[in-house]
Coordinates of C-alpha atoms in Angstrom, one line a residue:
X1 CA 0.0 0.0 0.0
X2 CA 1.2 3.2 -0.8
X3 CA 1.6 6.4 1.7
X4 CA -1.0 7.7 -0.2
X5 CA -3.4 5.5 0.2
X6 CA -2.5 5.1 3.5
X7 CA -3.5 8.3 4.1
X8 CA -6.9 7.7 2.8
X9 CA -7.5 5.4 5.1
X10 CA -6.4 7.0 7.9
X11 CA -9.5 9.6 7.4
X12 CA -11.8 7.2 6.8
X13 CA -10.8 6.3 10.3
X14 CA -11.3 9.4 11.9
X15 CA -14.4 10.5 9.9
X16 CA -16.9 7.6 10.2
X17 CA -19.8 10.3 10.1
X18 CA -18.8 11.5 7.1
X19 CA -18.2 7.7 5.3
X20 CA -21.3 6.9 6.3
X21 CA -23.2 9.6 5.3
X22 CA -21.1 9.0 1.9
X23 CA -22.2 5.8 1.6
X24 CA -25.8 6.8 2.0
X25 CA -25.6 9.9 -0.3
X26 CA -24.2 7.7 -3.4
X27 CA -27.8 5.7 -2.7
X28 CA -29.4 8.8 -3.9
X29 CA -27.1 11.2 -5.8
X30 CA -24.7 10.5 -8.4
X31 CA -21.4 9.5 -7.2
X32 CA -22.9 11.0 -3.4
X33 CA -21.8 14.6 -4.3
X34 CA -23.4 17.4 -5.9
X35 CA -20.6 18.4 -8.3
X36 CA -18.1 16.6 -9.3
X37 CA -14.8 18.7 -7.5
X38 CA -16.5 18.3 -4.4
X39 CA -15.6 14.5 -4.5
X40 CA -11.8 13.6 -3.5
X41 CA -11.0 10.0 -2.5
X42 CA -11.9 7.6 -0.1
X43 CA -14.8 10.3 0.1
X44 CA -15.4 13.9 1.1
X45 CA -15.9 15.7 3.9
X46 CA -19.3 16.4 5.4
X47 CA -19.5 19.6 6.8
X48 CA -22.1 20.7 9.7
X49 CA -20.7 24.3 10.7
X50 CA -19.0 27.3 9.5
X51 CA -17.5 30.5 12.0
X52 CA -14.9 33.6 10.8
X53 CA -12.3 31.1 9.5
X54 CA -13.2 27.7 10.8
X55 CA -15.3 25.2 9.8
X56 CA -16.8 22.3 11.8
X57 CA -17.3 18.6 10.0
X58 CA -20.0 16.4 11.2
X59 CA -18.0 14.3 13.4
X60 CA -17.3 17.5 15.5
X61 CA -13.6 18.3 14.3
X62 CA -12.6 22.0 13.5
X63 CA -10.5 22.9 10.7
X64 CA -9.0 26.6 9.6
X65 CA -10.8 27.1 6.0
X66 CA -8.4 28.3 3.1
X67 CA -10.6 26.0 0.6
X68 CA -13.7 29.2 1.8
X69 CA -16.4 27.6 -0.9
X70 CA -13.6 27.6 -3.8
X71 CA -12.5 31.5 -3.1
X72 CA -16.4 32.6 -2.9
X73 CA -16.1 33.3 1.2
X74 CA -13.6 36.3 1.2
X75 CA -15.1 37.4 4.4
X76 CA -15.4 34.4 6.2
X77 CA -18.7 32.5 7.4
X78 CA -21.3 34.1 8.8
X79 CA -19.8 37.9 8.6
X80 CA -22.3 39.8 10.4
X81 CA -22.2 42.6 8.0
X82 CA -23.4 40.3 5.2
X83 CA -25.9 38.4 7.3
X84 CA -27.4 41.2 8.5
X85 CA -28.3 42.5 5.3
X86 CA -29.8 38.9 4.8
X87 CA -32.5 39.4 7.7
X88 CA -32.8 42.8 6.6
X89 CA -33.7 42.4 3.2
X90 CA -35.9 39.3 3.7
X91 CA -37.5 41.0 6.4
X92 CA -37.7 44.7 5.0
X93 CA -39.6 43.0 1.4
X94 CA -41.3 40.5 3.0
X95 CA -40.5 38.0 0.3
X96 CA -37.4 36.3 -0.9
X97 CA -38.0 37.3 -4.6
X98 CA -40.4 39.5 -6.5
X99 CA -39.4 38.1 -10.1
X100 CA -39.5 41.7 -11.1
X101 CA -37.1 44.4 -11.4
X102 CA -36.2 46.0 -8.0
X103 CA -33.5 48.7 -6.9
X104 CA -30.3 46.1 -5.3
X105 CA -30.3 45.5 -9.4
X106 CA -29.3 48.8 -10.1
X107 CA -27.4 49.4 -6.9
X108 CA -25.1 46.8 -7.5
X109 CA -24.8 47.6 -11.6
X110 CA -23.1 51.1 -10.3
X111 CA -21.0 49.5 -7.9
X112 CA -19.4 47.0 -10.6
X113 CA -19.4 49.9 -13.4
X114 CA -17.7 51.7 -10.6
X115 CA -14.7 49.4 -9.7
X116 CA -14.4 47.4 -13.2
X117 CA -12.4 49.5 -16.0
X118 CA -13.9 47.2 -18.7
X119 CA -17.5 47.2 -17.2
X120 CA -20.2 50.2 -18.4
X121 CA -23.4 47.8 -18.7
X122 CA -24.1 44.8 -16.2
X123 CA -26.6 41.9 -16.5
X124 CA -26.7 39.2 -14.2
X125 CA -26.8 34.9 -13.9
X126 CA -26.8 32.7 -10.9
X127 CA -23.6 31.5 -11.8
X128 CA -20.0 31.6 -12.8
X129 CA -20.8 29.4 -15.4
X130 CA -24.0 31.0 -16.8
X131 CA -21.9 34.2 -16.9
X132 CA -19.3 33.1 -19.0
X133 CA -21.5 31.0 -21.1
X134 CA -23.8 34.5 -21.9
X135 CA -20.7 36.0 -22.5
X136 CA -19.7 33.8 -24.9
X137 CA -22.9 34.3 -26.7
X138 CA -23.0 37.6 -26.6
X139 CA -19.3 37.6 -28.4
X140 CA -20.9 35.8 -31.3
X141 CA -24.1 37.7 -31.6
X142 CA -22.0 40.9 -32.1
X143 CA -19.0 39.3 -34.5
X144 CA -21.5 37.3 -36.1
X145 CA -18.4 34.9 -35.8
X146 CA -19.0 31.1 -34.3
X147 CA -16.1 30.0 -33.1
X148 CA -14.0 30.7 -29.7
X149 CA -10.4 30.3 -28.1
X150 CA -9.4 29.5 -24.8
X151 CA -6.4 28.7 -22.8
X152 CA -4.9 25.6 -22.1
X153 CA -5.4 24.5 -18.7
X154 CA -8.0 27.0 -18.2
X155 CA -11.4 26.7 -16.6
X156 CA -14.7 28.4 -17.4
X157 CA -17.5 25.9 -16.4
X158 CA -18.7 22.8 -17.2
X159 CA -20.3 23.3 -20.6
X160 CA -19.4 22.0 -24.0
X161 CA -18.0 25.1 -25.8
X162 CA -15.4 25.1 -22.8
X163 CA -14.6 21.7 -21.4
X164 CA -11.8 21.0 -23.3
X165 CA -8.0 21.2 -22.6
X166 CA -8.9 21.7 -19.1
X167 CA -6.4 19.2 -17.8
X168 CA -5.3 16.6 -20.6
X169 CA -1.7 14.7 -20.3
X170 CA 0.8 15.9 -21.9
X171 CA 0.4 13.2 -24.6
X172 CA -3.0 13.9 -25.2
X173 CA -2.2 18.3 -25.4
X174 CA 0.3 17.4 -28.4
X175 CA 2.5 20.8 -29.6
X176 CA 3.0 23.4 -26.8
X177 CA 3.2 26.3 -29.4
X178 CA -0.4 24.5 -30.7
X179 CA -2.1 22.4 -28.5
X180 CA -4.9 20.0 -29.2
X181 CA -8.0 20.9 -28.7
X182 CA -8.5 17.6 -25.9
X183 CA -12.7 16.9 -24.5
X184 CA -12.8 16.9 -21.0
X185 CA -16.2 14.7 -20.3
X186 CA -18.7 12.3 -21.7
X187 CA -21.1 13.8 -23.7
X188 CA -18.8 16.9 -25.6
X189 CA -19.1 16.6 -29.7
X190 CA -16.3 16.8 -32.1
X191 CA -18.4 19.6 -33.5
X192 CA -17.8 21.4 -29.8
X193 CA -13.9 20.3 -29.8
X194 CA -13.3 21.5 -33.2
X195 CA -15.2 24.6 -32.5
X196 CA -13.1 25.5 -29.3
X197 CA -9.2 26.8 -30.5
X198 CA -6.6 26.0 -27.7
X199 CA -4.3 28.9 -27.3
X200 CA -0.7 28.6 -24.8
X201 CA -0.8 30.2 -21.7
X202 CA 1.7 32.9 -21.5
X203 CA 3.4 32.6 -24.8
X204 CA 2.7 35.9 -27.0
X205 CA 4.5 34.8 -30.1
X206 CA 3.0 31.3 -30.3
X207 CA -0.7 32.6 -29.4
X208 CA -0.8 35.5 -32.4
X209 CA -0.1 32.9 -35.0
X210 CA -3.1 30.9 -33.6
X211 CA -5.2 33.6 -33.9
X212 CA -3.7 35.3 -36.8
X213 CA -4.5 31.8 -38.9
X214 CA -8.6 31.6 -37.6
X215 CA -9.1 35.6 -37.0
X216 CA -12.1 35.3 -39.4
X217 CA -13.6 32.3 -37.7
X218 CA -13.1 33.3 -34.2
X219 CA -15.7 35.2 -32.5
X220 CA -13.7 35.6 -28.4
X221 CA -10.4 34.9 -27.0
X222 CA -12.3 33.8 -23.2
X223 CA -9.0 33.6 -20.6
X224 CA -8.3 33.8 -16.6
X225 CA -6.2 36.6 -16.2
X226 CA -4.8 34.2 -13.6
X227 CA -4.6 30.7 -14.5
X228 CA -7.1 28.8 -11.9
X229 CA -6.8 31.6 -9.5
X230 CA -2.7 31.6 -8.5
X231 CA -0.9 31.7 -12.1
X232 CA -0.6 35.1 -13.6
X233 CA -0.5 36.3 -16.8
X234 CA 2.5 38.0 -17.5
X235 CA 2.1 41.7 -18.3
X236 CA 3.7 41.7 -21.6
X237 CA 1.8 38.9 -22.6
X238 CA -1.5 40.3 -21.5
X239 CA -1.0 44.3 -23.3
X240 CA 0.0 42.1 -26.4
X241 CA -3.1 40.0 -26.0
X242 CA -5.5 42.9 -25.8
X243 CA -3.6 44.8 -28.7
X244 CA -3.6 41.6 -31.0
X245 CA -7.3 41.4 -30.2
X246 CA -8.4 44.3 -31.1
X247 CA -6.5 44.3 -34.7
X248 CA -7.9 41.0 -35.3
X249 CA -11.8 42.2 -34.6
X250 CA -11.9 39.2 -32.2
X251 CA -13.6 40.2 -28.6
X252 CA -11.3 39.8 -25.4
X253 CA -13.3 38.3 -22.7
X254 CA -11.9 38.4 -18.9
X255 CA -13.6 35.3 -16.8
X256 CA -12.7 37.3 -13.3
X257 CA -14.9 34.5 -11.3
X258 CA -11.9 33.4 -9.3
X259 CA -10.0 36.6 -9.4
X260 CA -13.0 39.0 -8.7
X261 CA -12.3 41.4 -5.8
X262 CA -9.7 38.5 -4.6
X263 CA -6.9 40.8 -6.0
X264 CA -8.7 44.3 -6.2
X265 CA -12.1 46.0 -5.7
X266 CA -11.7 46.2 -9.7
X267 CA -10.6 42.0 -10.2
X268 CA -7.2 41.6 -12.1
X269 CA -8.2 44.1 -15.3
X270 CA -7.7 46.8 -13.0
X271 CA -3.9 45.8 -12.0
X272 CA -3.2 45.2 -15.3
X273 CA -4.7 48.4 -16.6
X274 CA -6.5 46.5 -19.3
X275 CA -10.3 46.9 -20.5
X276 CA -11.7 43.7 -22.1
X277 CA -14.4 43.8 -24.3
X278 CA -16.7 41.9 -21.7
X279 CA -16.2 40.4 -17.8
X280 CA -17.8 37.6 -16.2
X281 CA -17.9 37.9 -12.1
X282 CA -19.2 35.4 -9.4
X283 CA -18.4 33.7 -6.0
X284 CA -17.0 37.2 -4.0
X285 CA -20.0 38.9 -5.9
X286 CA -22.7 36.8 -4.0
X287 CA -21.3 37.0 -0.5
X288 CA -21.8 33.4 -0.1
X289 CA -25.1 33.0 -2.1
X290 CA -25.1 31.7 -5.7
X291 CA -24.2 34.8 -8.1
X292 CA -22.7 35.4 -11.6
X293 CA -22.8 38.9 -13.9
X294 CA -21.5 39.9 -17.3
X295 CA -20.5 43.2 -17.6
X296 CA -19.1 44.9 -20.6
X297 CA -19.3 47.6 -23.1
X298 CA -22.3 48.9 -23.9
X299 CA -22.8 48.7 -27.7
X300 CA -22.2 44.8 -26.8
X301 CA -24.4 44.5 -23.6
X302 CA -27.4 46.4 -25.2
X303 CA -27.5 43.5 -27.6
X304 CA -30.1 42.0 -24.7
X305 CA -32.0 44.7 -24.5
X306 CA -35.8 43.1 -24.9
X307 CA -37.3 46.4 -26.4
X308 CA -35.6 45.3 -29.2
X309 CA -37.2 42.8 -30.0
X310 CA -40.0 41.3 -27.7
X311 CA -40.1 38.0 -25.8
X312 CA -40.3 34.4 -27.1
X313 CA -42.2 33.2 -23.9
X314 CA -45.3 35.7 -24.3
X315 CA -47.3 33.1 -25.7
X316 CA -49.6 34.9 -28.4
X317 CA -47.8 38.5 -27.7
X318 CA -45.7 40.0 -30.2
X319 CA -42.9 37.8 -32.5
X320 CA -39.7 38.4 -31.5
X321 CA -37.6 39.8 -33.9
X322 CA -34.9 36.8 -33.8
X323 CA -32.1 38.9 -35.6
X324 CA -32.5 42.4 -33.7
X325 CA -32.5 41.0 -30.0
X326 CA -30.1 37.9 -27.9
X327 CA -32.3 36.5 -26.4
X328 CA -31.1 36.0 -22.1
X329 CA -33.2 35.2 -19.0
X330 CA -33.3 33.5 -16.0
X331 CA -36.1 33.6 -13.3
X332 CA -33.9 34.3 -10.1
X333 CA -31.5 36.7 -11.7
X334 CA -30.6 39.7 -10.2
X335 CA -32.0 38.2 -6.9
X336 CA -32.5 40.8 -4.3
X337 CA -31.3 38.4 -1.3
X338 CA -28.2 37.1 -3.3
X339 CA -27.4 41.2 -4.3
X340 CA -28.2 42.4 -0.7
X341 CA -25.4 39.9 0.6
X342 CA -22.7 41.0 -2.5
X343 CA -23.5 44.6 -2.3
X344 CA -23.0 44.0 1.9
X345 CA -19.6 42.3 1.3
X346 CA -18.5 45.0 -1.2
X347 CA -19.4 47.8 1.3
X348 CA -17.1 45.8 3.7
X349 CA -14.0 45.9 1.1
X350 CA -14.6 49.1 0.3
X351 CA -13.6 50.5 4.3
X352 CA -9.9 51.5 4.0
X353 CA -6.8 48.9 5.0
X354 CA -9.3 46.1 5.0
X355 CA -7.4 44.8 1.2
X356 CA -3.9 45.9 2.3
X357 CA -4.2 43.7 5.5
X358 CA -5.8 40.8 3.6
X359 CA -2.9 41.0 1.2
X360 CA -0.7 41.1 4.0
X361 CA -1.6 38.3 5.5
X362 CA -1.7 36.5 2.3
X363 CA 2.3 37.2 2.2
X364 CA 3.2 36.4 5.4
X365 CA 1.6 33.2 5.0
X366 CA 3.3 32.4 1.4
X367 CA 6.7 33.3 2.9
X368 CA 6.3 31.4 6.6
X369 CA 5.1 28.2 4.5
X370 CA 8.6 29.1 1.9
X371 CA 10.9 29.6 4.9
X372 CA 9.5 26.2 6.5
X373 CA 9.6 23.9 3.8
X374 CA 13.5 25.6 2.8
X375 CA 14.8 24.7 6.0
X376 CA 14.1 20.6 5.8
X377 CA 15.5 21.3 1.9
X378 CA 12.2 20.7 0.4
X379 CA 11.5 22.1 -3.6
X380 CA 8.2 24.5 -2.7
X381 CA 7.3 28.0 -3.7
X382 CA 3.6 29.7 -3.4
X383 CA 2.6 30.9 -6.5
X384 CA -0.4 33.0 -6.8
X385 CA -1.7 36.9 -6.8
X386 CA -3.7 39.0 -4.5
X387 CA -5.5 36.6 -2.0
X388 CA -4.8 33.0 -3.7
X389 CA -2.3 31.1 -4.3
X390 CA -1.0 27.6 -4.5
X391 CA 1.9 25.3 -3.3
X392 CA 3.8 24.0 -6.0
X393 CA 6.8 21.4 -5.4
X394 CA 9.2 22.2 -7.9
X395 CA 12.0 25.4 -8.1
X396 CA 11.4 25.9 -11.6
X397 CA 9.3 28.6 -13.1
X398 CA 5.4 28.5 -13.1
X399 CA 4.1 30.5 -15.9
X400 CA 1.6 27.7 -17.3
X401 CA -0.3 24.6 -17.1
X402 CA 2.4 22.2 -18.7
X403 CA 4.7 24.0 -16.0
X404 CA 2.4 22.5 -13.7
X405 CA 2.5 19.1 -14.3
X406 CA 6.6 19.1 -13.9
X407 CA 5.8 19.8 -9.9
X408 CA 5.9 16.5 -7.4
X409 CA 2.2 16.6 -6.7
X410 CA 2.7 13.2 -5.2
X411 CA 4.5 14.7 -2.3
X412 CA 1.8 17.8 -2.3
X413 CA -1.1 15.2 -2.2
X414 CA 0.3 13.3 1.1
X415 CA 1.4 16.7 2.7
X416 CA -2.6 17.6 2.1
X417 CA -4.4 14.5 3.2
X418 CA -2.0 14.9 6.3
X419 CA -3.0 18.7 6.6
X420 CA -7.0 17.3 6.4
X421 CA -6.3 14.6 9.4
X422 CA -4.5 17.9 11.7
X423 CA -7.4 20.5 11.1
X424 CA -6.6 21.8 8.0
X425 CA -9.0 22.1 5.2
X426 CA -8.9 22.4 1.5
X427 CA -9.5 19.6 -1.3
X428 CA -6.0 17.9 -1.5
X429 CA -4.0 19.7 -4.8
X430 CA -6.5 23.1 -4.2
X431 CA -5.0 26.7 -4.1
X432 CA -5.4 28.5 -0.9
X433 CA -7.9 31.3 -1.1
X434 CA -7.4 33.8 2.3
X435 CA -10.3 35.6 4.0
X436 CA -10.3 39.2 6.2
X437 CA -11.0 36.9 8.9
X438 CA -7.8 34.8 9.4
X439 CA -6.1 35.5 12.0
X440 CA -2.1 36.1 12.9
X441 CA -2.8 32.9 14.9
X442 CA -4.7 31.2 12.4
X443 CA -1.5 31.7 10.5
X444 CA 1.3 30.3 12.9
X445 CA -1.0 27.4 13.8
X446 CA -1.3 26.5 10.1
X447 CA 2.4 27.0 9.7
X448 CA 2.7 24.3 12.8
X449 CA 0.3 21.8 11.4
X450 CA 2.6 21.9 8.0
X451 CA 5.5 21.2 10.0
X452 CA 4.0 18.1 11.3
X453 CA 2.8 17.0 8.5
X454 CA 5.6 17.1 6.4
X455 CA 7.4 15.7 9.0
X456 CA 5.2 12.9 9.5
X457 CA 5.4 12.3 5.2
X458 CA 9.2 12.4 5.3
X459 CA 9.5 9.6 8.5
X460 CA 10.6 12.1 10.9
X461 CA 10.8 12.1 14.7
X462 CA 9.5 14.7 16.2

């Protein structure tokens, strides 16, 4: 048996509530989990609390949080600013949702136009997903092109158009200067694969030939200004990028779902003084409740506009006029409880110091965690931006996915399973997203529980 698998074991051990409820869960949902990253092996993690920076599992142990709902939490759980505007909203409307339009749409409209260089129209999903999806429709209504590119390793929902070259082996990617366009899932076409143009992370030169040789068919370039939330574009790559864009007619769209307000009030377009053509936000947007928004020019955005053209589910009413309007709807957008928490968490980033301490933090936990695994002459760096990053076993240089896969994630893997069994939580290989709520001790006691761990992984007394 491996250590790894070892290490399975050993919370299976410690965590019977949760393998049981596992057990019973695969009875009645697929595989036991409601999406699919929320599984990792023997089983996951059933949670029964949340406090500030802690959460609490059903079998009563506590955990510091840096996994925070997959970056969403930047204040914590529970902060009483964003509650209270919970109980106040519900309470002031006396309904959850009017399913009509209502003031927190506007509200929060300004704020994003406000903070997002590239933002001057705003409509809103209940996802990540659905935002960069509309977004993507949306680029091809207004090129009147069909086709779209995306980055290699990059991730922008679970939908055909974008489920491919997510993370394929290195044999399956082919050509770093032209990778393969590789289906991640069951289900995706050739049509879909063929449709979606893989594009290298990070490599200008390599990137403008790509887009040089299928200008005409491609209606978006779609890319994470930081490569699943901790690897950055470099700034030469991203002014070339928007320049080559914009002399090619294709649209440049920023998905900002994982970087939103974790770098900046105004996401990472606003560090890298950059305006793309359209911007999809979620997680920090909702506060904790399910969120997503497109924001973008307007001569783009007003392509929704219904007065344009009517509305296909008035049955009897006027014919839409299929070629003036896009079509987008979506019965709990804009909803005023989901709003009143993101507009409540805004309000708390915007008080001054709150992002330079966050970021603070942030550093002084990268660099503790450095120092520590340097001084038992262990390969490691923290890669990341902002509020997120990730732990990386290798010295070499992290610029892209295929850099990636060079790293011993072996060795990160049994460091994290360890880290899970002494109280601290995020799915094994995750980055680390940081909240306003973790503390200076929250940090020293997670440096401690690394040096255990990696101590207990290498065979060492203590």
């Amino acid at each position: 048996m491996t250590l790894f698998q070892s290490n399975q074991g050993h919370i299976s051990e410690k965590m019977m509530g949760s393998e049981n409820l596992f057990k019973y869960a695969k009875s009645v949902i697929p595989g036991g989990v409601s999406a699919n990253i929320k599984y990792f092996a023997p089983h996951p993690i059933f949670m029964d609390k949340g406090n500030g920076s802690r959460l609490i599992d059903v079998d009563g142990h506590e955990y510091i949080d840096y996994l925070l709902c997959y970056g969403a939490l930047l204040l914590g759980h529970g902060h009483p600013e964003v509650t209270a505007a919970v109980y106040n909203q519900l309470a002031t409307a006396g309904t959850a949702v009017f399913g009509a339009p209502h003031v927190l749409e506007v509200e929060m409209a300004n704020k994003l136009i406000e903070h997002f260089p590239g933002i001057e129209m705003v409509r809103y999903t209940n996802s990540g997903l659905e935002a960069t999806l509309l977004a993507i429709r949306l680029a091809q209504a207004y090129t009147g092109k069909t086709n779209i590119a995306k980055f290699e390793g990059h991730y922008h929902g679970g939908y055909n158009e974008v489920l491919v070259s997510v993370n394929p082996t290195i044999d399956e990617a082919g050509n770093e200067k032209k990778p393969n366009s590789v289906p991640e899932s069951k289900g995706i076409s050739t049509h879909n694969a063929e449709n979606t143009i893989i594009l290298p992370f990070n490599n200008l030169n390599a990137t403008e030939q790509i887009l040089r040789q299928y200008k005409d068919k491609i209606a978006a370039v779609i890319i994470e200004p930081v490569q699943g939330g901790f690897i950055p574009a470099e700034e030469s790559f991203m002014d070339g990028l928007r320049k080559l864009t914009r002399e090619l007619g294709i649209l440049l769209i920023f998905d900002e779902v994982k970087t939103g307000f974790r770098l900046t009030l105004g996401g990472a377009q606003s560090i890298y003084g950059i305006k793309p053509d359209l911007t999809a936000l979620g997680k920090v947007l909702g506060g904790g409740f399910p969120v997503g928004a497109v924001g973008g020019l307007q001569e783009i955005m007003e392509l929704m506009a219904p007065s344009k053209g009517g509305d296909i589910l008035s049955a009897g009413g006027k014919a839409i006029k299929k070629d003036h309007v896009l079509f987008h709807s979506g019965t709990y957008n804009g909803h005023p409880i989901v709003l009143a928490a993101g507009l409540a968490t805004i309000k708390v980033l915007e008080k001054d110091n709150v992002y330079p301490g966050l970021i603070q933090k942030t550093e002084n936990l990268r660099s503790s965690l450095e120092k520590l695994y340097q001084s038992y002459g262990m390969e490691m760096q923290t890669v990341g931006m902002g509020s997120i990053f990730n732990i990386v076993h290798t010295n070499q240089s992290i610029k892209n996915y295929r850099d990636l896969l060079k790293a011993d994630m072996k060795l990160r893997e049994n460091i994290d399973y360890e880290l899970l069994k002494l109280g601290i939580y995020t799915k094994p290989l995750n980055r680390y997203s940081m909240s306003i709520v973790h503390t200076d001790e929250d940090i020293k006691e997670t440096v401690r529980k690394h040096e255990m761990a990696i101590k207990i992984v290498k065979g060492i007394d203590s």
